[in-house]
XYZ file of N, CA and C in Angstrom:
756
model
N 114.628 173.076 115.139
C 114.138 173.625 116.591
C 114.674 172.716 117.466
N 115.713 173.470 118.406
C 116.058 172.303 119.537
C 114.986 172.250 120.478
N 114.699 171.326 120.925
C 113.657 171.045 122.143
C 114.162 170.539 123.292
N 113.737 170.773 124.635
C 114.172 170.107 125.741
C 113.154 169.716 126.613
N 113.016 168.658 127.269
C 112.045 168.211 128.149
C 112.608 168.032 129.493
N 112.152 168.829 130.601
C 112.302 168.641 131.860
C 111.540 167.575 132.734
N 112.335 166.557 132.856
C 111.946 165.438 133.578
C 111.973 165.694 134.861
N 111.046 165.839 135.602
C 111.290 166.347 136.926
C 109.836 165.732 137.828
N 110.517 165.935 139.122
C 109.392 165.400 140.296
C 108.730 166.501 140.406
N 107.636 166.452 141.256
C 106.420 167.509 141.627
C 106.266 167.393 142.832
N 106.280 168.410 143.481
C 105.760 168.488 145.026
C 104.499 168.539 145.158
N 103.776 167.939 145.798
C 102.370 167.575 145.690
C 101.616 169.105 146.353
N 100.772 169.444 145.441
C 100.008 170.576 145.809
C 100.329 171.880 146.162
N 101.684 172.020 145.705
C 102.762 173.289 146.313
C 103.318 174.000 144.992
N 102.798 174.693 144.391
C 103.003 175.261 143.332
C 104.490 176.353 143.573
N 104.428 176.933 144.836
C 105.660 177.853 144.876
C 106.723 177.071 144.939
N 106.944 175.809 145.469
C 108.006 174.902 145.911
C 108.386 174.453 144.433
N 107.325 174.123 143.558
C 107.656 173.539 142.364
C 108.384 174.694 141.560
N 108.038 175.885 141.452
C 108.445 176.585 140.739
C 109.894 177.124 141.188
N 110.492 177.105 142.248
C 111.801 177.024 143.065
C 112.532 176.080 142.328
N 112.137 174.758 142.321
C 112.650 173.691 142.085
C 113.089 173.758 140.717
N 111.764 174.308 139.640
C 112.194 174.120 138.520
C 113.106 175.063 137.799
N 113.288 176.252 138.237
C 113.992 177.351 137.616
C 115.350 176.934 137.203
N 116.083 176.241 138.175
C 117.537 175.809 137.973
C 117.383 174.564 136.635
N 116.390 173.813 136.646
C 116.271 172.971 135.536
C 115.764 173.550 134.338
N 114.986 174.622 134.291
C 114.889 175.260 133.165
C 116.143 175.948 132.906
N 117.206 176.341 133.611
C 118.213 176.795 133.040
C 118.968 176.009 132.278
N 119.190 174.725 133.112
C 119.849 173.789 132.599
C 119.436 173.519 131.293
N 118.065 173.329 130.820
C 117.482 173.070 129.916
C 117.720 174.375 128.770
N 117.700 175.843 129.010
C 118.104 176.392 128.188
C 119.511 176.435 127.702
N 120.650 175.974 128.377
C 121.662 176.086 128.060
C 121.912 174.859 127.068
N 121.160 173.809 126.713
C 121.264 173.212 125.559
C 121.273 173.876 124.358
N 120.641 175.043 124.328
C 120.124 175.807 123.096
C 118.893 175.360 122.737
N 117.973 175.271 123.734
C 116.577 174.795 123.188
C 116.033 176.157 123.150
N 114.968 176.237 121.747
C 114.161 176.995 121.855
C 112.415 177.000 122.198
N 112.506 175.785 122.700
C 111.268 174.907 123.625
C 111.451 174.429 124.447
N 110.865 174.421 125.866
C 111.453 173.640 126.808
C 109.846 173.203 127.519
N 109.774 171.998 127.499
C 108.668 171.416 128.001
C 108.722 170.740 129.436
N 107.626 171.171 130.437
C 107.682 170.435 131.687
C 106.616 169.669 131.382
N 105.916 168.904 132.591
C 105.028 167.903 132.668
C 103.637 168.228 132.865
N 102.949 167.601 132.741
C 101.496 167.766 133.022
C 101.459 167.992 134.701
N 100.346 168.994 134.728
C 100.202 169.780 136.034
C 101.331 169.905 136.826
N 102.499 170.403 136.372
C 103.666 170.583 136.642
C 103.822 171.273 138.058
N 102.783 172.089 137.993
C 103.037 172.941 139.529
C 102.351 172.353 140.817
N 101.360 171.530 140.639
C 100.384 171.116 141.641
C 100.437 169.423 141.765
N 100.730 168.512 140.696
C 100.636 167.230 140.728
C 99.346 166.797 140.158
N 98.991 165.454 139.822
C 97.686 165.055 139.300
C 96.925 164.871 140.638
N 96.197 165.969 140.988
C 95.316 166.117 142.157
C 93.720 166.166 141.575
N 92.992 165.426 142.079
C 91.553 165.599 141.922
C 90.819 166.561 142.851
N 91.671 167.226 143.877
C 91.177 168.095 145.109
C 90.983 169.816 144.166
N 90.179 169.386 143.231
C 89.932 170.757 142.530
C 89.436 172.104 143.146
N 88.919 171.776 144.200
C 88.260 173.204 145.081
C 89.539 173.573 145.638
N 90.640 173.236 145.860
C 91.717 173.577 146.057
C 92.598 173.529 144.734
N 92.742 172.874 143.894
C 94.128 172.792 142.841
C 92.876 173.315 141.538
N 93.063 174.867 141.355
C 92.821 175.313 140.318
C 93.499 176.814 140.523
N 93.221 177.315 139.155
C 93.714 178.873 139.024
C 93.295 179.546 137.812
N 92.917 180.936 138.120
C 92.358 181.778 137.178
C 93.065 181.685 135.925
N 92.666 182.112 134.812
C 93.242 181.844 133.294
C 94.663 182.374 133.328
N 94.793 183.652 134.112
C 96.208 184.286 134.289
C 96.701 183.831 135.534
N 96.567 183.038 136.160
C 96.911 182.380 137.527
C 98.402 182.592 137.480
N 98.855 182.266 138.889
C 100.583 181.943 139.269
C 101.423 181.151 138.175
N 100.579 180.027 137.737
C 101.345 178.822 137.191
C 101.547 179.415 135.606
N 100.651 180.500 135.058
C 100.561 180.994 133.870
C 101.920 181.722 133.708
N 101.460 182.764 134.716
C 102.604 183.959 135.322
C 103.828 183.349 135.251
N 104.272 181.889 136.073
C 105.625 181.342 135.971
C 106.246 181.220 134.567
N 105.199 180.424 133.746
C 105.522 180.159 132.217
C 105.922 181.418 131.591
N 105.367 182.290 131.903
C 105.636 183.654 130.863
C 106.926 184.178 131.348
N 106.929 184.126 132.678
C 108.533 184.782 133.226
C 109.642 184.104 133.015
N 109.506 182.761 132.914
C 110.324 182.080 132.260
C 110.921 181.976 131.050
N 109.795 182.444 130.236
C 110.021 182.537 128.913
C 110.702 183.642 128.648
N 110.317 184.788 129.234
C 110.932 185.844 129.121
C 112.276 186.040 129.468
N 112.732 185.291 130.545
C 113.923 185.149 131.157
C 114.851 184.523 130.435
N 114.429 183.366 129.760
C 115.144 182.479 128.911
C 115.241 182.636 127.302
N 114.402 183.170 127.015
C 114.185 183.500 125.392
C 113.573 182.148 124.852
N 113.096 181.285 125.716
C 112.518 179.813 125.001
C 111.000 179.705 125.128
N 110.159 179.175 124.287
C 109.067 178.837 124.504
C 108.952 177.930 125.638
N 108.088 178.017 126.722
C 107.920 177.202 128.009
C 106.767 176.592 127.781
N 106.593 175.167 128.315
C 105.305 174.648 128.155
C 105.017 173.622 129.248
N 103.808 173.513 129.710
C 103.381 172.736 130.701
C 102.017 172.747 130.623
N 101.474 171.939 131.592
C 99.699 171.803 131.666
C 99.586 172.129 133.372
N 98.330 172.995 133.112
C 97.940 173.887 134.610
C 96.319 173.327 134.903
N 95.986 173.264 135.845
C 94.399 173.558 136.117
C 93.713 174.753 136.316
N 93.220 174.861 135.228
C 92.546 176.178 134.875
C 91.386 176.192 135.105
N 90.587 177.091 135.712
C 89.083 177.536 135.926
C 88.741 178.683 135.389
N 88.031 178.667 134.175
C 87.662 180.122 133.582
C 86.884 180.728 134.398
N 86.713 182.011 134.569
C 85.564 182.601 135.432
C 84.217 181.919 135.283
N 83.322 181.764 136.067
C 82.302 181.379 136.149
C 82.132 179.779 135.686
N 83.062 179.092 135.623
C 83.230 177.974 135.193
C 83.153 176.729 136.456
N 82.549 175.793 136.611
C 82.253 175.035 138.122
C 83.810 174.187 137.678
N 84.053 173.664 137.174
C 85.205 172.791 137.234
C 86.406 173.483 136.108
N 87.718 173.133 136.517
C 88.848 173.610 135.629
C 88.984 172.665 134.671
N 89.682 173.239 133.677
C 90.253 172.205 132.568
C 91.800 172.051 133.060
N 92.239 170.795 132.326
C 93.757 170.623 132.519
C 94.219 170.962 131.187
N 94.860 172.347 131.394
C 95.205 173.123 130.043
C 96.622 173.294 129.846
N 96.975 172.525 128.658
C 98.544 172.986 128.235
C 98.448 174.067 127.892
N 99.650 174.946 128.454
C 99.936 176.028 128.392
C 101.412 176.310 127.310
N 101.176 177.231 126.409
C 102.519 177.199 125.651
C 102.728 178.781 125.964
N 103.703 179.532 126.581
C 104.118 180.528 127.045
C 105.291 181.207 125.963
N 105.360 182.059 125.174
C 106.153 182.661 124.415
C 107.152 183.702 124.937
N 108.165 183.763 124.716
C 109.176 184.793 125.096
C 108.801 186.125 124.784
N 107.668 186.647 123.850
C 107.202 187.704 123.448
C 106.242 188.027 124.469
N 105.632 187.163 125.423
C 104.321 187.354 125.866
C 103.201 186.855 125.543
N 103.336 185.988 124.438
C 102.343 185.622 123.668
C 101.899 184.038 124.487
N 100.583 183.313 124.281
C 100.100 182.236 125.192
C 99.230 181.494 124.184
N 99.364 180.395 123.850
C 98.625 179.231 123.074
C 98.156 178.086 124.012
N 96.974 177.735 124.037
C 96.669 176.592 124.846
C 95.836 175.584 124.330
N 95.752 174.326 124.867
C 95.076 173.261 124.284
C 94.347 172.694 125.838
N 93.110 172.448 125.762
C 92.516 171.958 126.886
C 92.395 170.140 126.604
N 93.061 169.391 127.698
C 92.772 167.960 127.507
C 91.611 167.308 126.943
N 91.385 166.624 125.962
C 89.779 166.270 125.423
C 89.517 165.238 126.306
N 90.355 164.296 126.632
C 89.964 162.903 127.221
C 90.453 162.807 128.681
N 89.668 163.459 129.823
C 90.070 163.073 131.280
C 90.192 161.635 131.739
N 91.090 161.474 132.424
C 91.308 159.933 132.703
C 90.152 159.244 133.794
N 88.862 159.051 133.230
C 88.157 158.470 134.123
C 88.304 157.532 134.888
N 89.204 156.721 134.971
C 89.926 155.691 135.594
C 90.195 156.087 136.921
N 90.865 157.293 137.039
C 91.282 157.904 138.514
C 90.302 159.121 138.734
N 88.897 159.099 138.087
C 87.979 160.322 138.438
C 88.289 161.650 137.877
N 89.063 161.691 136.880
C 89.482 163.060 136.468
C 88.453 163.635 135.852
N 87.509 162.593 135.100
C 86.308 163.182 134.268
C 85.577 163.724 135.348
N 85.390 163.305 136.570
C 84.678 164.207 137.670
C 85.177 165.371 137.986
N 86.327 165.738 138.256
C 86.976 166.506 138.467
C 87.607 167.999 137.867
N 87.581 167.510 136.266
C 88.105 168.386 135.264
C 87.063 168.147 134.099
N 86.951 169.558 133.519
C 86.126 169.376 132.237
C 86.785 169.097 130.858
N 86.276 168.226 130.274
C 86.819 167.965 128.662
C 86.993 169.311 127.887
N 88.069 169.118 127.389
C 88.071 169.991 125.966
C 87.568 169.643 125.013
N 87.499 170.369 123.941
C 86.420 170.163 122.745
C 87.533 170.446 121.680
N 88.706 171.210 121.642
C 89.157 171.739 120.295
C 90.527 171.136 120.249
N 90.577 170.311 119.115
C 92.299 169.998 118.982
C 92.839 171.089 118.075
N 94.127 171.289 118.449
C 94.914 172.398 118.198
C 96.218 171.673 117.383
N 96.456 172.695 116.289
C 98.102 172.516 115.718
C 98.456 174.053 115.800
N 99.545 174.296 116.459
C 100.079 175.649 116.133
C 101.215 175.609 115.751
N 101.848 176.565 115.021
C 103.031 176.912 114.413
C 104.218 177.663 115.138
N 104.960 177.322 115.795
C 106.371 177.902 116.687
C 107.762 177.693 115.480
N 108.022 178.996 115.355
C 109.283 179.180 114.202
C 108.805 178.250 113.055
N 109.352 177.247 112.840
C 109.132 176.637 111.362
C 108.772 175.149 111.658
N 108.072 174.903 112.940
C 107.555 173.740 113.188
C 106.105 173.575 113.441
N 105.474 172.593 112.908
C 103.969 172.621 113.079
C 103.633 171.709 114.581
N 102.981 172.015 115.575
C 103.133 171.339 116.651
C 101.843 171.160 117.087
N 101.454 169.710 117.377
C 100.080 169.397 117.640
C 100.201 169.246 119.400
N 99.652 169.503 120.333
C 99.555 169.055 121.766
C 98.598 168.126 122.226
N 99.072 167.301 122.945
C 98.149 166.348 123.583
C 98.566 166.283 125.159
N 97.831 165.774 125.905
C 98.015 165.617 127.529
C 97.829 164.145 127.690
N 98.671 163.541 128.080
C 98.526 162.206 129.201
C 97.595 161.055 128.331
N 96.752 160.776 128.951
C 95.584 159.883 128.598
C 95.360 160.067 126.902
N 95.394 161.210 126.471
C 94.831 161.473 125.087
C 95.767 160.595 124.278
N 97.061 160.281 124.489
C 98.092 159.303 124.111
C 97.100 157.982 123.564
N 96.011 157.425 124.099
C 95.425 156.155 123.944
C 94.410 156.179 122.557
N 94.335 157.495 122.550
C 93.299 157.712 121.309
C 93.723 157.943 119.965
N 94.314 157.015 119.446
C 94.959 156.873 118.023
C 94.273 157.952 116.895
N 92.778 158.040 116.925
C 91.892 158.980 116.192
C 92.446 160.328 116.262
N 92.738 160.672 117.274
C 92.890 161.989 117.276
C 94.392 162.287 116.866
N 95.202 161.468 116.829
C 96.352 161.781 116.018
C 96.361 161.678 114.600
N 95.921 160.458 114.128
C 95.295 160.422 112.818
C 95.191 161.535 112.226
N 93.921 162.047 112.514
C 93.147 163.098 111.965
C 93.981 164.468 111.501
N 94.918 164.614 112.422
C 95.703 165.897 112.328
C 96.943 165.664 111.911
N 97.453 164.334 111.607
C 98.885 164.083 110.850
C 99.156 164.805 109.714
N 98.244 165.250 108.934
C 98.533 165.917 107.277
C 99.243 167.155 107.835
N 98.986 167.682 108.761
C 99.283 169.106 109.180
C 100.384 169.175 110.261
N 100.806 168.182 110.782
C 101.536 167.852 111.883
C 103.364 167.419 111.548
N 104.195 168.120 112.177
C 105.221 167.742 112.057
C 105.813 167.167 113.143
N 105.124 167.685 114.512
C 105.677 167.138 116.115
C 104.106 167.274 116.697
N 103.862 165.909 117.456
C 103.255 165.652 118.637
C 103.806 165.873 120.045
N 103.504 167.060 120.426
C 103.736 167.409 121.949
C 103.123 166.723 123.243
N 103.304 165.765 123.941
C 102.594 165.457 125.066
C 103.277 165.597 126.168
N 102.608 165.843 127.104
C 102.929 166.016 128.665
C 102.065 165.019 129.478
N 102.589 164.772 130.319
C 102.032 163.458 130.926
C 102.402 163.426 132.590
N 101.634 162.636 133.408
C 102.075 162.142 134.628
C 101.605 160.658 134.507
N 102.139 159.802 133.832
C 102.071 158.460 133.260
C 102.515 157.708 134.472
N 101.905 156.492 135.092
C 102.346 155.868 135.898
C 103.210 154.694 135.771
N 104.036 154.442 136.768
C 105.219 153.457 136.396
C 104.468 151.703 136.224
N 103.135 151.800 136.515
C 102.537 150.401 136.588
C 102.284 150.127 135.215
N 101.945 151.210 134.437
C 101.565 150.865 132.896
C 102.967 151.687 132.136
N 103.890 151.404 132.467
C 105.289 151.934 131.660
C 105.472 151.624 130.153
N 105.207 150.288 130.092
C 105.405 149.690 128.606
C 104.166 150.184 127.954
N 103.229 150.460 128.489
C 102.112 151.050 127.353
C 102.698 152.393 127.373
N 103.031 153.346 127.715
C 103.782 154.391 127.514
C 104.415 154.293 126.490
N 105.502 153.593 126.529
C 106.738 153.455 125.564
C 106.120 152.948 124.354
N 105.326 151.960 124.314
C 104.945 151.266 123.238
C 103.809 152.208 122.303
N 103.157 153.104 122.983
C 102.039 153.858 122.408
C 102.843 155.281 121.575
N 103.971 155.538 122.459
C 104.728 156.646 121.931
C 105.135 156.263 120.610
N 105.945 155.135 120.569
C 106.445 154.792 119.258
C 105.612 154.248 118.272
N 104.588 153.995 118.764
C 103.172 153.872 117.640
C 102.765 155.231 117.080
N 102.604 156.387 117.731
C 102.205 157.468 117.257
C 103.157 157.932 116.153
N 104.547 157.825 116.514
C 105.303 158.308 115.872
C 105.488 157.690 114.386
N 105.586 156.292 114.493
C 105.584 155.700 113.467
C 104.447 155.438 112.278
N 103.142 155.419 113.023
C 101.688 155.382 112.193
C 101.615 156.713 111.367
N 102.045 157.955 112.180
C 101.824 159.339 111.705
C 103.175 159.806 110.972
N 104.014 159.241 111.160
C 105.200 159.550 110.442
C 105.633 160.966 110.893
N 105.596 161.396 112.006
C 105.924 162.580 112.934
C 106.643 162.127 114.103
N 107.469 163.831 114.587
C 107.954 163.835 115.576
C 107.274 163.380 116.651
N 107.504 162.674 117.655
C 106.710 162.859 119.006
C 107.893 163.213 120.252
N 107.438 164.258 120.968
C 108.098 164.790 122.086
C 107.261 164.764 123.209
N 107.714 163.854 124.065
C 106.827 163.294 125.102
C 107.496 163.365 126.610
N 106.736 164.240 127.556
C 107.641 164.912 128.835
C 106.771 164.146 129.898
N 107.261 163.273 130.635
C 106.673 162.542 131.810
C 107.580 162.823 133.192
N 106.882 162.857 134.138
C 107.268 162.896 135.222
C 108.096 161.954 136.383
N 108.664 162.191 137.060
C 109.323 160.882 137.797
C 108.827 161.259 139.446
N 109.586 160.193 140.183
C 108.868 160.449 141.578
C 107.795 159.526 141.833
N 107.501 160.075 142.956
C 105.950 159.759 143.402
C 104.847 160.675 143.903
N 103.621 160.550 144.055
C 102.718 161.427 144.836
C 101.789 160.637 145.868
N 101.145 160.901 146.522
C 100.305 160.147 147.272
C 99.501 159.039 146.802
N 99.518 158.705 145.769
C 99.044 157.409 145.036
C 99.508 156.729 144.004
N 100.507 157.195 143.381
C 101.018 156.693 142.089
C 102.602 157.072 142.299
N 103.240 155.956 141.837
C 104.850 156.073 141.313
C 104.867 156.202 139.710
N 105.848 157.043 139.326
C 106.189 157.521 138.142
C 107.797 156.978 137.520
N 107.882 156.770 136.509
C 109.024 156.168 135.794
C 109.677 157.164 135.074
N 109.233 158.104 134.554
C 109.758 159.095 133.542
C 109.797 158.447 132.204
N 110.757 157.957 131.649
C 110.743 157.458 130.228
C 110.305 158.881 129.479
N 110.610 159.754 129.409
C 110.425 160.815 128.372
C 111.463 160.555 127.325
N 110.751 161.100 126.347
C 111.313 160.509 124.770
C 111.147 161.714 123.819
N 112.356 161.651 123.020
C 111.932 162.212 121.805
C 112.239 161.194 120.342
N 111.330 161.106 119.694
C 111.210 160.098 118.778
C 111.142 160.910 117.181
N 111.689 160.177 116.407
C 111.885 160.847 114.891
C 110.638 160.170 114.215
N 110.522 160.548 112.889
C 109.230 160.142 112.417
C 109.321 158.693 111.757
N 110.450 158.383 111.637
C 110.619 156.919 111.411
C 110.753 156.112 112.544
N 110.167 156.274 113.780
C 110.300 155.491 115.058
C 111.506 155.470 115.818
N 112.211 156.322 115.430
C 114.003 155.969 116.031
C 113.927 156.849 117.084
N 114.098 156.550 118.656
C 114.316 157.127 119.424
C 115.724 158.033 119.591
N 115.779 159.213 119.577
C 116.699 159.998 119.558
C 117.359 160.616 120.864
N 116.390 160.484 121.801
C 116.925 160.869 122.999
C 115.722 160.430 124.318
N 116.289 160.168 125.185
C 115.643 159.247 126.174
C 116.068 159.603 127.889
N 114.827 159.695 128.391
C 114.990 159.800 129.919
C 115.150 158.469 130.797
N 115.484 158.385 131.725
C 115.710 157.378 132.753
C 114.425 157.288 133.802
N 114.759 157.206 135.070
C 113.880 157.350 136.058
C 113.951 158.337 137.196
N 115.265 159.144 136.787
C 115.656 160.459 137.511
C 115.256 161.595 137.056
N 115.299 162.743 137.931
C 115.319 164.146 137.211
C 116.415 164.471 136.429
N 115.919 164.759 135.062
C 117.225 164.897 134.093
C 116.644 165.833 132.936
N 117.206 166.279 132.160
C 117.108 166.929 131.076
C 117.174 165.947 129.458
N 116.291 166.272 128.715
C 116.453 165.120 127.780
C 115.967 166.001 126.452
N 117.034 166.114 125.465
C 116.735 167.339 124.303
C 117.277 166.773 122.903
N 116.950 167.282 121.768
C 117.220 167.103 120.532
C 116.952 167.997 119.676
N 117.308 167.971 118.468
C 117.023 168.748 117.398
C 115.786 168.223 116.739
N 114.671 168.802 116.495
C 113.203 168.505 115.877
C 113.080 169.229 114.754
N 113.556 168.681 113.511
C 113.618 169.112 112.138
C 112.524 168.679 111.266
N 111.487 169.425 110.891
C 110.481 169.308 109.954
C 110.695 168.791 108.745
N 112.059 169.114 108.346
C 112.543 168.283 106.980
C 112.484 167.235 106.936
N 112.920 166.518 108.248
C 112.790 164.588 108.547
C 111.491 164.214 108.479
N 110.377 164.854 108.638
C 108.962 164.550 108.464
C 108.953 164.365 106.835
N 109.120 165.797 106.118
C 108.994 165.607 104.691
C 109.747 164.233 103.949
N 110.834 164.009 104.303
C 111.806 162.987 103.976
C 111.357 161.483 104.227
N 110.695 161.485 105.442
C 110.185 160.202 105.513
C 108.563 160.009 104.904
N 107.674 161.081 104.630
C 106.516 161.014 104.140
C 106.936 160.909 102.611
N 107.865 161.280 102.094
C 108.076 161.090 100.649
C 108.638 159.981 100.245
N 109.678 159.200 101.137
C 110.001 158.261 100.890
C 109.170 156.858 100.976
N 108.252 157.167 102.013
C 107.455 156.008 102.294
C 105.915 156.792 102.531
N 105.440 157.167 101.539
C 103.778 157.629 101.202
C 102.586 156.853 101.710
N 102.749 156.743 103.166
C 101.798 155.877 103.581
C 100.595 156.525 104.237
N 100.830 157.542 104.554
C 99.497 158.552 104.836
C 98.609 158.739 103.731
N 99.106 158.517 102.163
C 98.059 158.720 101.339
C 96.984 157.553 101.221
N 97.443 156.256 101.708
C 96.623 155.403 101.904
C 95.714 155.294 103.177
N 95.684 156.180 103.968
C 94.860 156.130 104.897
C 93.232 156.385 104.450
N 92.465 155.947 104.997
C 90.909 156.101 104.787
C 90.188 156.358 105.789
């Protein structure tokens, strides 16, 4: 599967402006032949704790944007959205996969980032997910989830690719880079990681979106600018590495 990352800036708490800015970038990503295009965490709002304002219903504008772009391009489109189900006090930070056929798959961020107060503004998810898109088994995670290796370990046997969306700050740039490499190497799986660039009222971001193969080789990487990062992600490479180096069999 050819996967493209849209590494982009986010206009603070301005979904319509972000939709407008993202459409030509999605077109650019689709032109690479991408079957799946991933945006970043909270791609339409920014990483805001103002969830009295920053929240949407399950079928809200950001979900409809993803579905519309998927139908328009013929590719799966992914990003996370502050989704508040009916009757819920707080929203989830919900990673949403929109298919070109109108199907939707979701994952709710399990580990809210308490350092920034996300745990006070967003509900923690409780279900880990692995979904199959075409011939690729994809396990999604969101930003701070990256620090919890056990979550990745548990799902490794049935995962070809970890797909991570983030608003990871430039001040911990080295952590992002090294943790992504570690997750690929220790689980012998692809890692596709989309991080934003630019700044919001609180934080600067450095991008460094990456596609890493199951042997820990970086096959595509973004810099600090708005850009498209893409590569072929082949599940056969996972089988090849796990057969040549059967390390997962020794995991306890």
